[in-house]
Amino acid sequence: MGKVPIRLREVVYTLSPFEQTVMNGVVKDLPAKIHRKFAENWVDVGVFFIAPVAATFAYANDFLEKEKQHHRH
């Protein structure tokens, strides 16, 4: 039950200079893809991105205002 060495083979992909549409699928209909992803996941975006950023911003503004009031008196 010994291990038999397996000969690895090399795979080489080439691209013709006349057919360079490799990245075409990435940028094709990009705004529509972004809109669809956002529409499908708007609740997750709101809960896990916008809400924490807004809460941090509100906390920072409140802390700054309290600090101003503390030094005022």
Tab-separated table of N, CA and C in Angstrom:
chain	number	residue	atom	x	y	z
A	1	MET	N	0.814	-1.183	0.000
A	1	MET	CA	0.000	0.000	0.000
A	1	MET	C	0.861	1.250	0.000
A	2	GLY	N	1.905	1.232	-0.739
A	2	GLY	CA	2.770	2.395	-0.819
A	2	GLY	C	2.188	3.455	-1.749
A	3	LYS	N	2.675	4.644	-1.602
A	3	LYS	CA	2.198	5.735	-2.449
A	3	LYS	C	2.940	5.705	-3.779
A	4	VAL	N	2.182	5.838	-4.834
A	4	VAL	CA	2.762	5.851	-6.167
A	4	VAL	C	2.894	7.302	-6.598
A	5	PRO	N	4.090	7.741	-6.984
A	5	PRO	CA	4.238	9.142	-7.416
A	5	PRO	C	3.454	9.399	-8.702
A	6	ILE	N	2.772	10.521	-8.709
A	6	ILE	CA	1.979	10.915	-9.876
A	6	ILE	C	2.704	12.042	-10.586
A	7	ARG	N	2.824	11.897	-11.876
A	7	ARG	CA	3.504	12.908	-12.667
A	7	ARG	C	2.539	14.064	-12.914
A	8	LEU	N	2.909	15.263	-12.463
A	8	LEU	CA	2.067	16.437	-12.651
A	8	LEU	C	2.272	17.001	-14.045
A	9	ARG	N	1.215	17.493	-14.618
A	9	ARG	CA	1.285	18.087	-15.948
A	9	ARG	C	1.020	19.577	-15.846
A	10	GLU	N	1.541	20.288	-16.786
A	10	GLU	CA	1.412	21.741	-16.805
A	10	GLU	C	0.321	22.139	-17.802
A	11	VAL	N	-0.531	23.061	-17.387
A	11	VAL	CA	-1.573	23.580	-18.263
A	11	VAL	C	-1.258	25.035	-18.540
A	12	VAL	N	-1.200	25.383	-19.806
A	12	VAL	CA	-0.873	26.743	-20.205
A	12	VAL	C	-2.037	27.294	-21.019
A	13	TYR	N	-2.537	28.433	-20.570
A	13	TYR	CA	-3.590	29.114	-21.303
A	13	TYR	C	-2.991	30.321	-22.002
A	14	THR	N	-3.331	30.478	-23.239
A	14	THR	CA	-2.845	31.633	-23.989
A	14	THR	C	-4.036	32.416	-24.503
A	15	LEU	N	-3.804	33.668	-24.764
A	15	LEU	CA	-4.848	34.561	-25.239
A	15	LEU	C	-4.401	35.190	-26.539
A	16	SER	N	-5.230	35.045	-27.518
A	16	SER	CA	-4.913	35.613	-28.819
A	16	SER	C	-5.022	37.127	-28.744
A	17	PRO	N	-4.122	37.857	-29.415
A	17	PRO	CA	-4.231	39.319	-29.409
A	17	PRO	C	-5.489	39.812	-30.114
A	18	PHE	N	-6.102	38.957	-30.916
A	18	PHE	CA	-7.319	39.351	-31.626
A	18	PHE	C	-8.574	39.068	-30.808
A	19	GLU	N	-8.453	38.291	-29.743
A	19	GLU	CA	-9.602	37.914	-28.925
A	19	GLU	C	-9.297	38.227	-27.476
A	20	GLN	N	-9.376	39.492	-27.094
A	20	GLN	CA	-9.054	39.899	-25.731
A	20	GLN	C	-10.294	40.389	-25.012
A	21	THR	N	-11.214	39.499	-24.793
A	21	THR	CA	-12.437	39.843	-24.073
A	21	THR	C	-12.516	39.080	-22.756
A	22	VAL	N	-11.376	38.909	-22.098
A	22	VAL	CA	-11.347	38.158	-20.847
A	22	VAL	C	-12.109	38.898	-19.759
A	23	MET	N	-11.888	40.195	-19.630
A	23	MET	CA	-12.511	40.979	-18.566
A	23	MET	C	-13.858	41.559	-18.988
A	24	ASN	N	-14.370	41.162	-20.115
A	24	ASN	CA	-15.624	41.719	-20.603
A	24	ASN	C	-16.783	41.394	-19.670
A	25	GLY	N	-16.825	40.186	-19.119
A	25	GLY	CA	-17.921	39.797	-18.239
A	25	GLY	C	-17.908	40.517	-16.910
A	26	VAL	N	-16.757	41.032	-16.506
A	26	VAL	CA	-16.659	41.708	-15.219
A	26	VAL	C	-17.326	43.078	-15.277
A	27	VAL	N	-17.089	43.814	-16.340
A	27	VAL	CA	-17.604	45.176	-16.428
A	27	VAL	C	-18.890	45.282	-17.238
A	28	LYS	N	-19.344	44.183	-17.795
A	28	LYS	CA	-20.566	44.221	-18.594
A	28	LYS	C	-21.770	44.397	-17.661
A	29	ASP	N	-22.556	45.389	-17.906
A	29	ASP	CA	-23.751	45.702	-17.107
A	29	ASP	C	-23.430	45.896	-15.635
A	30	LEU	N	-22.336	46.569	-15.352
A	30	LEU	CA	-21.909	46.768	-13.969
A	30	LEU	C	-22.928	47.553	-13.140
A	31	PRO	N	-23.483	48.665	-13.638
A	31	PRO	CA	-24.489	49.369	-12.819
A	31	PRO	C	-25.719	48.520	-12.513
A	32	ALA	N	-26.139	47.730	-13.473
A	32	ALA	CA	-27.307	46.871	-13.241
A	32	ALA	C	-27.001	45.808	-12.196
A	33	LYS	N	-25.782	45.248	-12.232
A	33	LYS	CA	-25.404	44.241	-11.242
A	33	LYS	C	-25.338	44.842	-9.841
A	34	ILE	N	-24.769	46.041	-9.743
A	34	ILE	CA	-24.678	46.699	-8.439
A	34	ILE	C	-26.073	47.000	-7.905
A	35	HIS	N	-26.950	47.490	-8.765
A	35	HIS	CA	-28.323	47.806	-8.349
A	35	HIS	C	-29.043	46.542	-7.885
A	36	ARG	N	-28.884	45.457	-8.603
A	36	ARG	CA	-29.544	44.214	-8.242
A	36	ARG	C	-29.032	43.694	-6.901
A	37	LYS	N	-27.715	43.726	-6.690
A	37	LYS	CA	-27.158	43.262	-5.425
A	37	LYS	C	-27.634	44.129	-4.265
A	38	PHE	N	-27.692	45.439	-4.481
A	38	PHE	CA	-28.167	46.328	-3.428
A	38	PHE	C	-29.648	46.101	-3.148
A	39	ALA	N	-30.442	45.909	-4.207
A	39	ALA	CA	-31.874	45.686	-4.033
A	39	ALA	C	-32.147	44.381	-3.292
A	40	GLU	N	-31.329	43.367	-3.553
A	40	GLU	CA	-31.520	42.090	-2.873
A	40	GLU	C	-31.100	42.147	-1.408
A	41	ASN	N	-30.127	42.982	-1.089
A	41	ASN	CA	-29.540	42.975	0.251
A	41	ASN	C	-29.664	44.311	0.966
A	42	TRP	N	-30.673	45.106	0.678
A	42	TRP	CA	-30.752	46.443	1.263
A	42	TRP	C	-30.955	46.392	2.768
A	43	VAL	N	-31.613	45.377	3.275
A	43	VAL	CA	-31.808	45.278	4.725
A	43	VAL	C	-30.464	45.034	5.412
A	44	ASP	N	-29.666	44.126	4.863
A	44	ASP	CA	-28.362	43.839	5.446
A	44	ASP	C	-27.448	45.052	5.380
A	45	VAL	N	-27.500	45.771	4.262
A	45	VAL	CA	-26.671	46.972	4.122
A	45	VAL	C	-27.089	48.008	5.162
A	46	GLY	N	-28.376	48.180	5.342
A	46	GLY	CA	-28.860	49.155	6.312
A	46	GLY	C	-28.508	48.791	7.732
A	47	VAL	N	-28.692	47.518	8.069
A	47	VAL	CA	-28.478	47.089	9.452
A	47	VAL	C	-26.992	47.020	9.800
A	48	PHE	N	-26.192	46.492	8.898
A	48	PHE	CA	-24.796	46.206	9.243
A	48	PHE	C	-23.802	47.234	8.739
A	49	PHE	N	-24.247	48.232	7.968
A	49	PHE	CA	-23.309	49.255	7.514
A	49	PHE	C	-23.785	50.658	7.862
A	50	ILE	N	-24.958	51.022	7.412
A	50	ILE	CA	-25.434	52.396	7.592
A	50	ILE	C	-25.758	52.674	9.061
A	51	ALA	N	-26.420	51.751	9.723
A	51	ALA	CA	-26.788	51.972	11.120
A	51	ALA	C	-25.565	52.130	12.027
A	52	PRO	N	-24.546	51.274	11.942
A	52	PRO	CA	-23.374	51.489	12.806
A	52	PRO	C	-22.630	52.789	12.494
A	53	VAL	N	-22.546	53.143	11.227
A	53	VAL	CA	-21.865	54.389	10.874
A	53	VAL	C	-22.646	55.583	11.417
A	54	ALA	N	-23.968	55.568	11.256
A	54	ALA	CA	-24.792	56.662	11.768
A	54	ALA	C	-24.737	56.726	13.290
A	55	ALA	N	-24.751	55.578	13.947
A	55	ALA	CA	-24.694	55.561	15.408
A	55	ALA	C	-23.340	56.079	15.904
A	56	THR	N	-22.266	55.703	15.246
A	56	THR	CA	-20.943	56.196	15.632
A	56	THR	C	-20.851	57.700	15.436
A	57	PHE	N	-21.389	58.185	14.331
A	57	PHE	CA	-21.389	59.620	14.047
A	57	PHE	C	-22.197	60.380	15.106
A	58	ALA	N	-23.373	59.858	15.444
A	58	ALA	CA	-24.212	60.513	16.457
A	58	ALA	C	-23.524	60.493	17.817
A	59	TYR	N	-22.899	59.380	18.184
A	59	TYR	CA	-22.185	59.287	19.455
A	59	TYR	C	-21.037	60.291	19.509
A	60	ALA	N	-20.285	60.390	18.415
A	60	ALA	CA	-19.152	61.315	18.391
A	60	ALA	C	-19.623	62.764	18.519
A	61	ASN	N	-20.690	63.116	17.810
A	61	ASN	CA	-21.220	64.477	17.915
A	61	ASN	C	-21.740	64.769	19.323
A	62	ASP	N	-22.418	63.813	19.927
A	62	ASP	CA	-22.925	63.997	21.280
A	62	ASP	C	-21.772	64.143	22.277
A	63	PHE	N	-20.738	63.324	22.129
A	63	PHE	CA	-19.579	63.415	23.013
A	63	PHE	C	-18.888	64.761	22.863
A	64	LEU	N	-18.750	65.233	21.642
A	64	LEU	CA	-18.113	66.525	21.397
A	64	LEU	C	-18.926	67.658	22.011
A	65	GLU	N	-20.235	67.591	21.873
A	65	GLU	CA	-21.094	68.625	22.445
A	65	GLU	C	-21.021	68.614	23.976
A	66	LYS	N	-21.026	67.426	24.580
A	66	LYS	CA	-20.903	67.344	26.035
A	66	LYS	C	-19.544	67.865	26.496
A	67	GLU	N	-18.503	67.599	25.736
A	67	GLU	CA	-17.171	68.090	26.079
A	67	GLU	C	-17.123	69.611	26.017
A	68	LYS	N	-17.777	70.173	25.006
A	68	LYS	CA	-17.841	71.641	24.907
A	68	LYS	C	-18.578	72.228	26.100
A	69	GLN	N	-19.699	71.617	26.462
A	69	GLN	CA	-20.488	72.130	27.578
A	69	GLN	C	-19.747	71.971	28.898
A	70	HIS	N	-18.993	70.901	29.039
A	70	HIS	CA	-18.237	70.670	30.276
A	70	HIS	C	-17.171	71.746	30.470
A	71	HIS	N	-16.488	72.115	29.434
A	71	HIS	CA	-15.432	73.131	29.541
A	71	HIS	C	-15.982	74.553	29.602
A	72	ARG	N	-17.243	74.690	29.335
A	72	ARG	CA	-17.846	76.030	29.289
A	72	ARG	C	-18.105	76.559	30.687
A	73	HIS	N	-18.428	75.681	31.616
A	73	HIS	CA	-18.791	76.128	32.966
A	73	HIS	C	-17.668	75.901	33.931
